[in-house]
PDB file of C-alpha atoms in Angstrom:
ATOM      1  CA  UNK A 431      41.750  -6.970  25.242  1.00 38.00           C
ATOM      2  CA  UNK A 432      40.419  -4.697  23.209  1.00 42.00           C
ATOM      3  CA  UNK A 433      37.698  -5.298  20.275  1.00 41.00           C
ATOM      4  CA  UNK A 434      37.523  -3.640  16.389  1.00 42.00           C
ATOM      5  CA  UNK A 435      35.229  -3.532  14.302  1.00 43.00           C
ATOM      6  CA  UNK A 436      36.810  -4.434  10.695  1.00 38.00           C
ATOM      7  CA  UNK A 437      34.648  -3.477   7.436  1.00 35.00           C
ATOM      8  CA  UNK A 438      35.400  -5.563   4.674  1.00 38.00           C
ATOM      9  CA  UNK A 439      34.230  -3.143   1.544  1.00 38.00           C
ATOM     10  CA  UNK A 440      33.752  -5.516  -1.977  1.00 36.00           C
ATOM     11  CA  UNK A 441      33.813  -3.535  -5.186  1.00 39.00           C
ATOM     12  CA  UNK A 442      32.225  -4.969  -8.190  1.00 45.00           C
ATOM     13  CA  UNK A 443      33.968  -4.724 -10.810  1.00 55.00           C
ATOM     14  CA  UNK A 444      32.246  -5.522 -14.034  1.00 61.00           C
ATOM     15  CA  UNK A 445      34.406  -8.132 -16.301  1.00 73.00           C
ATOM     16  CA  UNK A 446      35.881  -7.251 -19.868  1.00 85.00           C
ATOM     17  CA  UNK A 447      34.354  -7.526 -22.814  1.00 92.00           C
ATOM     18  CA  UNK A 448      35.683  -9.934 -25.490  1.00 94.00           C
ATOM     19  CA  UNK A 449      34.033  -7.787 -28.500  1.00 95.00           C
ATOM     20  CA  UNK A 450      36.330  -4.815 -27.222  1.00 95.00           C
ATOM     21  CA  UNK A 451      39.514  -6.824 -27.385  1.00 94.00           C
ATOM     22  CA  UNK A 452      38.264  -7.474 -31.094  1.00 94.00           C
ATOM     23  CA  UNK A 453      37.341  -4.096 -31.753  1.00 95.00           C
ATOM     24  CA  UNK A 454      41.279  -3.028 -30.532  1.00 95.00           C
ATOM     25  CA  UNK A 455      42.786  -6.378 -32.657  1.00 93.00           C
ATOM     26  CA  UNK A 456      40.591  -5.845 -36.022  1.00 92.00           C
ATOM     27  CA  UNK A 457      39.025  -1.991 -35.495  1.00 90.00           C
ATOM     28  CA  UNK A 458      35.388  -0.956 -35.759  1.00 87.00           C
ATOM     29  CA  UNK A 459      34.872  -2.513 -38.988  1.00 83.00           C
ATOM     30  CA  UNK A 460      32.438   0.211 -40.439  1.00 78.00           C
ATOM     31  CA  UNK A 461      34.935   0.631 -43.630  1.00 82.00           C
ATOM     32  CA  UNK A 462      36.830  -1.698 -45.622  1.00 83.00           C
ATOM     33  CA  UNK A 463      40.420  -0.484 -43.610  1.00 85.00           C
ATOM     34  CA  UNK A 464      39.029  -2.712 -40.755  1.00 81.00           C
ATOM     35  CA  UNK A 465      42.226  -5.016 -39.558  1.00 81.00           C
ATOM     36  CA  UNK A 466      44.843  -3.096 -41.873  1.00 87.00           C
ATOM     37  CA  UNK A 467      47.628  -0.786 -41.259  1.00 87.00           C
ATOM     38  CA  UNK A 468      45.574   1.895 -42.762  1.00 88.00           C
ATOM     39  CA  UNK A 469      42.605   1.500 -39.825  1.00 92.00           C
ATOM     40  CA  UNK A 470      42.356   4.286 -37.043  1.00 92.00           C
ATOM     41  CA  UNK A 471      41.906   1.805 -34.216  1.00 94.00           C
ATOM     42  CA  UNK A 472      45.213   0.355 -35.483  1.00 94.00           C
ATOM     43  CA  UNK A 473      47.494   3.389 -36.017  1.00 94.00           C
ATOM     44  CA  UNK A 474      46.205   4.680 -32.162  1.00 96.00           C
ATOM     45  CA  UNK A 475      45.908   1.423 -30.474  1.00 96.00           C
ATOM     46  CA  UNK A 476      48.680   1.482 -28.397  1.00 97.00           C
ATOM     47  CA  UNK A 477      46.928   4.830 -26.648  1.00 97.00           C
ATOM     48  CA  UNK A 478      43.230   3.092 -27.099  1.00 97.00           C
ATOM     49  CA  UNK A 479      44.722   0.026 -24.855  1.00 97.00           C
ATOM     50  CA  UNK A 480      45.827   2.539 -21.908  1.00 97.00           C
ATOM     51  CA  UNK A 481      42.979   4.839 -21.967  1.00 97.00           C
ATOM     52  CA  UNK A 482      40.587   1.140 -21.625  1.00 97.00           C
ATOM     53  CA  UNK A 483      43.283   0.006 -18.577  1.00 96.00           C
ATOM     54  CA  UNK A 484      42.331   3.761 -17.163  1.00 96.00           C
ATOM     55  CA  UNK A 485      38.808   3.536 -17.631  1.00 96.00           C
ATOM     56  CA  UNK A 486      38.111  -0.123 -16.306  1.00 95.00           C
ATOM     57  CA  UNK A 487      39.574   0.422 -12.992  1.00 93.00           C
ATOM     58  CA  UNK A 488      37.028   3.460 -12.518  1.00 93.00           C
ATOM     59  CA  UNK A 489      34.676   0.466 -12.455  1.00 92.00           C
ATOM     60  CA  UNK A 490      32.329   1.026 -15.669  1.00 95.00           C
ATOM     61  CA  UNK A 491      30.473  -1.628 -17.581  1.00 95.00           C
ATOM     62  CA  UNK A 492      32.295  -2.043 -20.826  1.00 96.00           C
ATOM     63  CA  UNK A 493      29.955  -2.622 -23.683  1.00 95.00           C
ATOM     64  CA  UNK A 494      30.678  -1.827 -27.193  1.00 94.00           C
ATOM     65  CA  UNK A 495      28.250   0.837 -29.028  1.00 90.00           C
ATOM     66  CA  UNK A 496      27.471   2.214 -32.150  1.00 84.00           C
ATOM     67  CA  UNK A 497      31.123   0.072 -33.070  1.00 87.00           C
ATOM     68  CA  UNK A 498      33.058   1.619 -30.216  1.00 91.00           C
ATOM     69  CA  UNK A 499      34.073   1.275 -26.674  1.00 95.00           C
ATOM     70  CA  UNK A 500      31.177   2.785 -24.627  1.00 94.00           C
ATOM     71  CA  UNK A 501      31.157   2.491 -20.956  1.00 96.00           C
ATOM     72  CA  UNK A 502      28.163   3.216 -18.763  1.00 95.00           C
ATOM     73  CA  UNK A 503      27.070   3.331 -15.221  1.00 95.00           C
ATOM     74  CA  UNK A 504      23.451   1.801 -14.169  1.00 93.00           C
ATOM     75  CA  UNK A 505      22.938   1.908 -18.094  1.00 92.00           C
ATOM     76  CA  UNK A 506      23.758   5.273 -18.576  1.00 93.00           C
ATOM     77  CA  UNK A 507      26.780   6.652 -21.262  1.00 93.00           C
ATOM     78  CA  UNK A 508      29.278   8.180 -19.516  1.00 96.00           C
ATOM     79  CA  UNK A 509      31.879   7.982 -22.035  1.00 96.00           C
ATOM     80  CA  UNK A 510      33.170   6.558 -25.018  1.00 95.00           C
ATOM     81  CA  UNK A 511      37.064   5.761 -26.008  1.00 96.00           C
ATOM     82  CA  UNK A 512      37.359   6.665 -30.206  1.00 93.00           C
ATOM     83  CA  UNK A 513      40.065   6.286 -32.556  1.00 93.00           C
ATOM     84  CA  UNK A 514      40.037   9.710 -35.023  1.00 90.00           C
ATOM     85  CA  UNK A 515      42.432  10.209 -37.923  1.00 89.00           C
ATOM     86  CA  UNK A 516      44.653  12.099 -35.769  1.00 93.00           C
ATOM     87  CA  UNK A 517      44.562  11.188 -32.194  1.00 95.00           C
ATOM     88  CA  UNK A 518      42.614   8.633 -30.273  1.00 96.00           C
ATOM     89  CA  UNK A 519      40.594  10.002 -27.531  1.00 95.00           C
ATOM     90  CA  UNK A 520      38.019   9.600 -24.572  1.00 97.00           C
ATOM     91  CA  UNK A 521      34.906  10.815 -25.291  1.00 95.00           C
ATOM     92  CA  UNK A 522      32.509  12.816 -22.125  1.00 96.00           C
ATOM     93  CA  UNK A 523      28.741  12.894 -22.835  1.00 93.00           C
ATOM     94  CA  UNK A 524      28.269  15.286 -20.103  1.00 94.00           C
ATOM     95  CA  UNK A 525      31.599  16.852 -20.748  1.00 95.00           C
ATOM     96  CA  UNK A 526      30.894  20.278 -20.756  1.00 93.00           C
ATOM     97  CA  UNK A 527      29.442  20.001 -17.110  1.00 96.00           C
ATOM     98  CA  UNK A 528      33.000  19.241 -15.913  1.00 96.00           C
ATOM     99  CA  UNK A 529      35.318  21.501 -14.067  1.00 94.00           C
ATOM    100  CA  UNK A 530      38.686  20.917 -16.420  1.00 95.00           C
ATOM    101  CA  UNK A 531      40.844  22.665 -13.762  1.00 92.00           C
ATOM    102  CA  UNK A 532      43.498  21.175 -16.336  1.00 94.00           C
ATOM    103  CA  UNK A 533      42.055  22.657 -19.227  1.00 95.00           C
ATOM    104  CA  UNK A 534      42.286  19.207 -21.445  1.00 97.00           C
ATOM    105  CA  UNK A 535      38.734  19.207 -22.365  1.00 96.00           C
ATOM    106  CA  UNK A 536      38.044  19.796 -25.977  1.00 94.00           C
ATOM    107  CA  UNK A 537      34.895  20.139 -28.038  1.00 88.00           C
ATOM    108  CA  UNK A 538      34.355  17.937 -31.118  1.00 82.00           C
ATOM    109  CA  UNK A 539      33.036  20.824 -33.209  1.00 71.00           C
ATOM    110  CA  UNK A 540      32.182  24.542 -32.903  1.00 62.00           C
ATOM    111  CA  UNK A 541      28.438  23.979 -32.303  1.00 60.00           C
ATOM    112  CA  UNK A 542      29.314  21.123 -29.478  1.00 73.00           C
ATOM    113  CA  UNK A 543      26.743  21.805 -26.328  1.00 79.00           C
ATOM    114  CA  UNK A 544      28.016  18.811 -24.188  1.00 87.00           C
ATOM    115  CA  UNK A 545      30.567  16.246 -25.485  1.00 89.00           C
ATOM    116  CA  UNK A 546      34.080  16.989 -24.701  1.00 94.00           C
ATOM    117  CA  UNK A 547      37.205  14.806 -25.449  1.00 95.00           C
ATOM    118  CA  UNK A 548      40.123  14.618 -23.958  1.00 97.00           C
ATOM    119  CA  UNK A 549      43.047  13.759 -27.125  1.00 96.00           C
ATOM    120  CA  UNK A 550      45.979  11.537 -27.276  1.00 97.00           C
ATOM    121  CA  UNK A 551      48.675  10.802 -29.809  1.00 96.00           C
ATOM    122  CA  UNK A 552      50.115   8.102 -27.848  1.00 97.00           C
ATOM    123  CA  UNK A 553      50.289   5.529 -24.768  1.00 97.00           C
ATOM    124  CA  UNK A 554      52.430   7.217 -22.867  1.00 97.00           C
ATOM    125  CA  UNK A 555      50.500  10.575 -22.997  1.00 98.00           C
ATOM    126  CA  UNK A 556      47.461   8.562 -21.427  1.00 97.00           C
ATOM    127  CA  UNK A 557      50.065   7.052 -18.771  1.00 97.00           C
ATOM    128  CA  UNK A 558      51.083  10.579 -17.928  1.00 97.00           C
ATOM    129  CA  UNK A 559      48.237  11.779 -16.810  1.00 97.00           C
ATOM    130  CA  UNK A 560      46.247   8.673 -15.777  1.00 96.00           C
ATOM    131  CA  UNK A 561      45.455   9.800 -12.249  1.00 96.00           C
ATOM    132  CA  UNK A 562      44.198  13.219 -13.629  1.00 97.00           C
ATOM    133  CA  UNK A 563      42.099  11.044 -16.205  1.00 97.00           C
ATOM    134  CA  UNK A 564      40.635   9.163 -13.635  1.00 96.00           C
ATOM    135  CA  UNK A 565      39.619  12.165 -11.588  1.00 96.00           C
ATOM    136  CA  UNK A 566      37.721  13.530 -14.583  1.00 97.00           C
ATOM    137  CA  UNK A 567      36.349   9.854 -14.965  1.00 97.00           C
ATOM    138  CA  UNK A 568      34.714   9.759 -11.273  1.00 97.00           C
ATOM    139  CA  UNK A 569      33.442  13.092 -11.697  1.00 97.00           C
ATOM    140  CA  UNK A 570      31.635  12.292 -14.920  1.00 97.00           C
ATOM    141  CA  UNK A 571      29.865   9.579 -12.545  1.00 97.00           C
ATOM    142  CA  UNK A 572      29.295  11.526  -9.941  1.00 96.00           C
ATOM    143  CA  UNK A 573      27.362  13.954 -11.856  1.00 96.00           C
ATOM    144  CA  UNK A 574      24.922  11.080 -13.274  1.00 95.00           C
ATOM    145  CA  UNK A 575      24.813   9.910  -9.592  1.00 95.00           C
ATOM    146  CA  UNK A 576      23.602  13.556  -9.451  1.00 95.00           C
ATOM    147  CA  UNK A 577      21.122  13.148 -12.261  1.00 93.00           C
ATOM    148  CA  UNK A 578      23.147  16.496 -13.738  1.00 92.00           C
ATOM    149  CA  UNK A 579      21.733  17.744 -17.073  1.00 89.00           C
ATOM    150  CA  UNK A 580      23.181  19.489 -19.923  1.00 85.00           C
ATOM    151  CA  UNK A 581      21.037  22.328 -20.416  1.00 80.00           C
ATOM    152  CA  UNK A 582      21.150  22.749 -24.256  1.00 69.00           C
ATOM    153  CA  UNK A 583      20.716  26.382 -26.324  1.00 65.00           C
ATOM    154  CA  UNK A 584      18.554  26.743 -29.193  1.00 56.00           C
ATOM    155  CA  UNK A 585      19.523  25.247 -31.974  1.00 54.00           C
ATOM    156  CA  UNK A 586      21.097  27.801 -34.995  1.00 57.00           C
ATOM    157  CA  UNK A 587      18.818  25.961 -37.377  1.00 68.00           C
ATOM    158  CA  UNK A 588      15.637  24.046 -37.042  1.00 81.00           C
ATOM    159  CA  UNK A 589      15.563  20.353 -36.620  1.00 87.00           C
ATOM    160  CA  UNK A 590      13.019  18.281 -37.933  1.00 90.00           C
ATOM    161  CA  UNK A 591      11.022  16.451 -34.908  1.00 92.00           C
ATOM    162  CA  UNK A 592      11.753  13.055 -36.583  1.00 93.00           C
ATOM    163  CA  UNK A 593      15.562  13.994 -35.929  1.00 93.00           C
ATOM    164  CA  UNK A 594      14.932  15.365 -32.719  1.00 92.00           C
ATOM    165  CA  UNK A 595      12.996  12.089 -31.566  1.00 92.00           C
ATOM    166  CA  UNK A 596      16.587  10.232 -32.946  1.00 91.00           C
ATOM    167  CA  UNK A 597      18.265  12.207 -30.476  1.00 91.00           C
ATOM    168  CA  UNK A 598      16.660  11.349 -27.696  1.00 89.00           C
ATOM    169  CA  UNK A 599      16.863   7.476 -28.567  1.00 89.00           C
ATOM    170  CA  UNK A 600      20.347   7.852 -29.591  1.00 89.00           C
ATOM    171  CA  UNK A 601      22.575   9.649 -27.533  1.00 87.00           C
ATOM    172  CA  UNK A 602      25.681   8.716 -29.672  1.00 89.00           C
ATOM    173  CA  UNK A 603      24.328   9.777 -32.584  1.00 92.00           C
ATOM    174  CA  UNK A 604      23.123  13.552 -31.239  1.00 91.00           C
ATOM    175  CA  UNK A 605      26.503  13.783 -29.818  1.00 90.00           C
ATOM    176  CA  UNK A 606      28.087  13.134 -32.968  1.00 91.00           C
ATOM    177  CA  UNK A 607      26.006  14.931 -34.946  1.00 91.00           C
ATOM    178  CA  UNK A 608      26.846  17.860 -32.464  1.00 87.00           C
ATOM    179  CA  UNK A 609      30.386  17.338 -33.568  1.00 86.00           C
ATOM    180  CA  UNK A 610      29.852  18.013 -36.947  1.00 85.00           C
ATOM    181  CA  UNK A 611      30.892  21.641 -38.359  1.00 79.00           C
ATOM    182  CA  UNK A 612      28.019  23.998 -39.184  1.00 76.00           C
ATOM    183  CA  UNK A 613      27.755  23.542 -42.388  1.00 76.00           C
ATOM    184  CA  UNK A 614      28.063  19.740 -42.526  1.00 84.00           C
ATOM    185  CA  UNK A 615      25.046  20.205 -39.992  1.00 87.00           C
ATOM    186  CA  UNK A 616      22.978  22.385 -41.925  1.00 83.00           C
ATOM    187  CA  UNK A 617      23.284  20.393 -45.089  1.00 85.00           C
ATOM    188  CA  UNK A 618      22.219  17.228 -43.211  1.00 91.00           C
ATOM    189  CA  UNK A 619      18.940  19.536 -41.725  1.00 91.00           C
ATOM    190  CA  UNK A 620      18.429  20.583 -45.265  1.00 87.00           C
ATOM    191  CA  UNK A 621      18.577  16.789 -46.448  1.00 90.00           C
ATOM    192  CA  UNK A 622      16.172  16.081 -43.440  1.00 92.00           C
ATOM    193  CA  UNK A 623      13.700  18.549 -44.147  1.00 88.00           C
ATOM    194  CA  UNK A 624      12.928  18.409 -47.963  1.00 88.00           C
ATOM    195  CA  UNK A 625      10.663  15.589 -47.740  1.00 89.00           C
ATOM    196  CA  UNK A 626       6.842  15.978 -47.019  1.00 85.00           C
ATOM    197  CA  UNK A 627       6.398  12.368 -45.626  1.00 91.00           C
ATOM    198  CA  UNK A 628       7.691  11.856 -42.118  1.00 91.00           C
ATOM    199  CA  UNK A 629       8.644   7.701 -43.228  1.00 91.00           C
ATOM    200  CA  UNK A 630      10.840   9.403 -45.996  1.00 93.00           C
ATOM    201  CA  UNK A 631      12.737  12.075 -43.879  1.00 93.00           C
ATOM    202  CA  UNK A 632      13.375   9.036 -40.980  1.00 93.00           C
ATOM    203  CA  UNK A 633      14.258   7.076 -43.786  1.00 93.00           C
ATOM    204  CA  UNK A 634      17.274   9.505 -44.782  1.00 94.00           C
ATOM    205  CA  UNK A 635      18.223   9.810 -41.230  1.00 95.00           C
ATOM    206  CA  UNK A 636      18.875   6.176 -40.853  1.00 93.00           C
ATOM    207  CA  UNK A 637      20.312   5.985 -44.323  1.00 93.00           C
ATOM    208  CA  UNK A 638      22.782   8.817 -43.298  1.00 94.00           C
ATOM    209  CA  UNK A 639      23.236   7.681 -39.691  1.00 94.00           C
ATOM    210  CA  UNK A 640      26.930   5.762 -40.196  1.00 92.00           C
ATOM    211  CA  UNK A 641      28.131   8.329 -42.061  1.00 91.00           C
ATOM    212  CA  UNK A 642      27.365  11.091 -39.340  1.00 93.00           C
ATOM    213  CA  UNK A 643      28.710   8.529 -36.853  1.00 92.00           C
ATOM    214  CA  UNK A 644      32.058   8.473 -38.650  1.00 88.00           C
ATOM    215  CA  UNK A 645      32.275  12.768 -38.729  1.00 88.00           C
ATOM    216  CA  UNK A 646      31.356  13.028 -41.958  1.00 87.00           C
ATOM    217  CA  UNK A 647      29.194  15.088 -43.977  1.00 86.00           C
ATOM    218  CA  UNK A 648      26.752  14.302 -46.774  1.00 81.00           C
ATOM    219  CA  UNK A 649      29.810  14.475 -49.767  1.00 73.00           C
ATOM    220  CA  UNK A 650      32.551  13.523 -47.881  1.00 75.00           C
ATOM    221  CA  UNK A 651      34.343  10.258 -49.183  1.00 64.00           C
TER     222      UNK A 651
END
């Protein structure tokens, strides 16, 4: 009678989170449309719901950041799933180190170094290509298996250490900021800079920090 040897392989796969369900019923909350027919989260949630189905059976830890569904391996940011004006999409932090044989990477804004989304205007786009989706999810995790790093260019116009120090503490904020067009960046480095005392020119940052979070620049309403 012959013998086998039978591995029995357990994945772990890290529970919901009830503040995301919350987040998908009600929205982010950072503006007064929070809950109302007039919210982002609400007009895209239908395509917000599939890309979190997609995303959760890659295994990340769902957690929500900076208002929005982040989800990170061994505590590092591997993506984010956003609701914009017009689309809802998922979010790469390391996007630009990904092969896109499909070509459905985009960049947030012209001056962009490493976030990439991939855009939806509905659930059933998501369900289309949810095996594709999923591909580009395990390769974003393989690469910070890796340890991969963006490498990033100099930037076009000087940053402030105080903002550069926010960077590195705050990856969602750098890659948002990156998002911003060049001009809505400069006038935000401008802002930065004028003051002479480092307390007051961390003190705009944080004032401004929601604001940059949410793609907008200093006089947008």
């Amino acid at each position: 009678m012959e013998t086998g040897v039978f591995f029995v392989i357990v994945a772990y796969i890290y529970p919901v989170n009830a503040k995301i369900d919350t987040y998908l019923t009600k929205g982010c909350g950072r503006c007064s449309l929070a809950g109302t027919a007039a919210c982002k989260v609400t007009a895209h949630r239908e395509a917000l719901t599939e890309l979190r189905k997609v995303v959760l059976a890659s295994g990340l830890k769902e957690e929500l950041k900076w208002s929005q569904p982040c989800y990170t391996y061994e505590n590092k940011n591997i993506l984010l799933i956003s609701a914009f004006k017009e689309y809802a999409a998922v979010a790469f932090f390391k996007g630009s180190l990904l092969k896109d044989d499909r070509n459905l990477l985009k960049a947030p804004g012209e001056n962009s170094q490493a976030v990439r989304q991939v855009r939806f205007t509905s659930g059933a786009e998501v369900t289309a290509i949810s095996s594709i989706l999923q591909d580009y999810i395990n390769e974003a995790i393989g690469l910070e298996k890796q340890g991969k790093k963006v490498a990033f260019s100099k930037e076009p116009q000087p940053l402030p250490a105080e903002l550069k120090t926010r960077f590195e503490e705050d990856s969602a904020f750098k890659a948002a900021f990156e998002a911003l067009t060049p001009g809505r960046q400069r006038g935000y480095i401008l802002h930065f800079s004028q003051p002479k005392q480092s307390k007051t020119l961390e003190g705009r940052i944080v004032k401004h920090r929601d604001r940059i979070l949410e793609g907008k620049g200093m006089h947008d309403k």
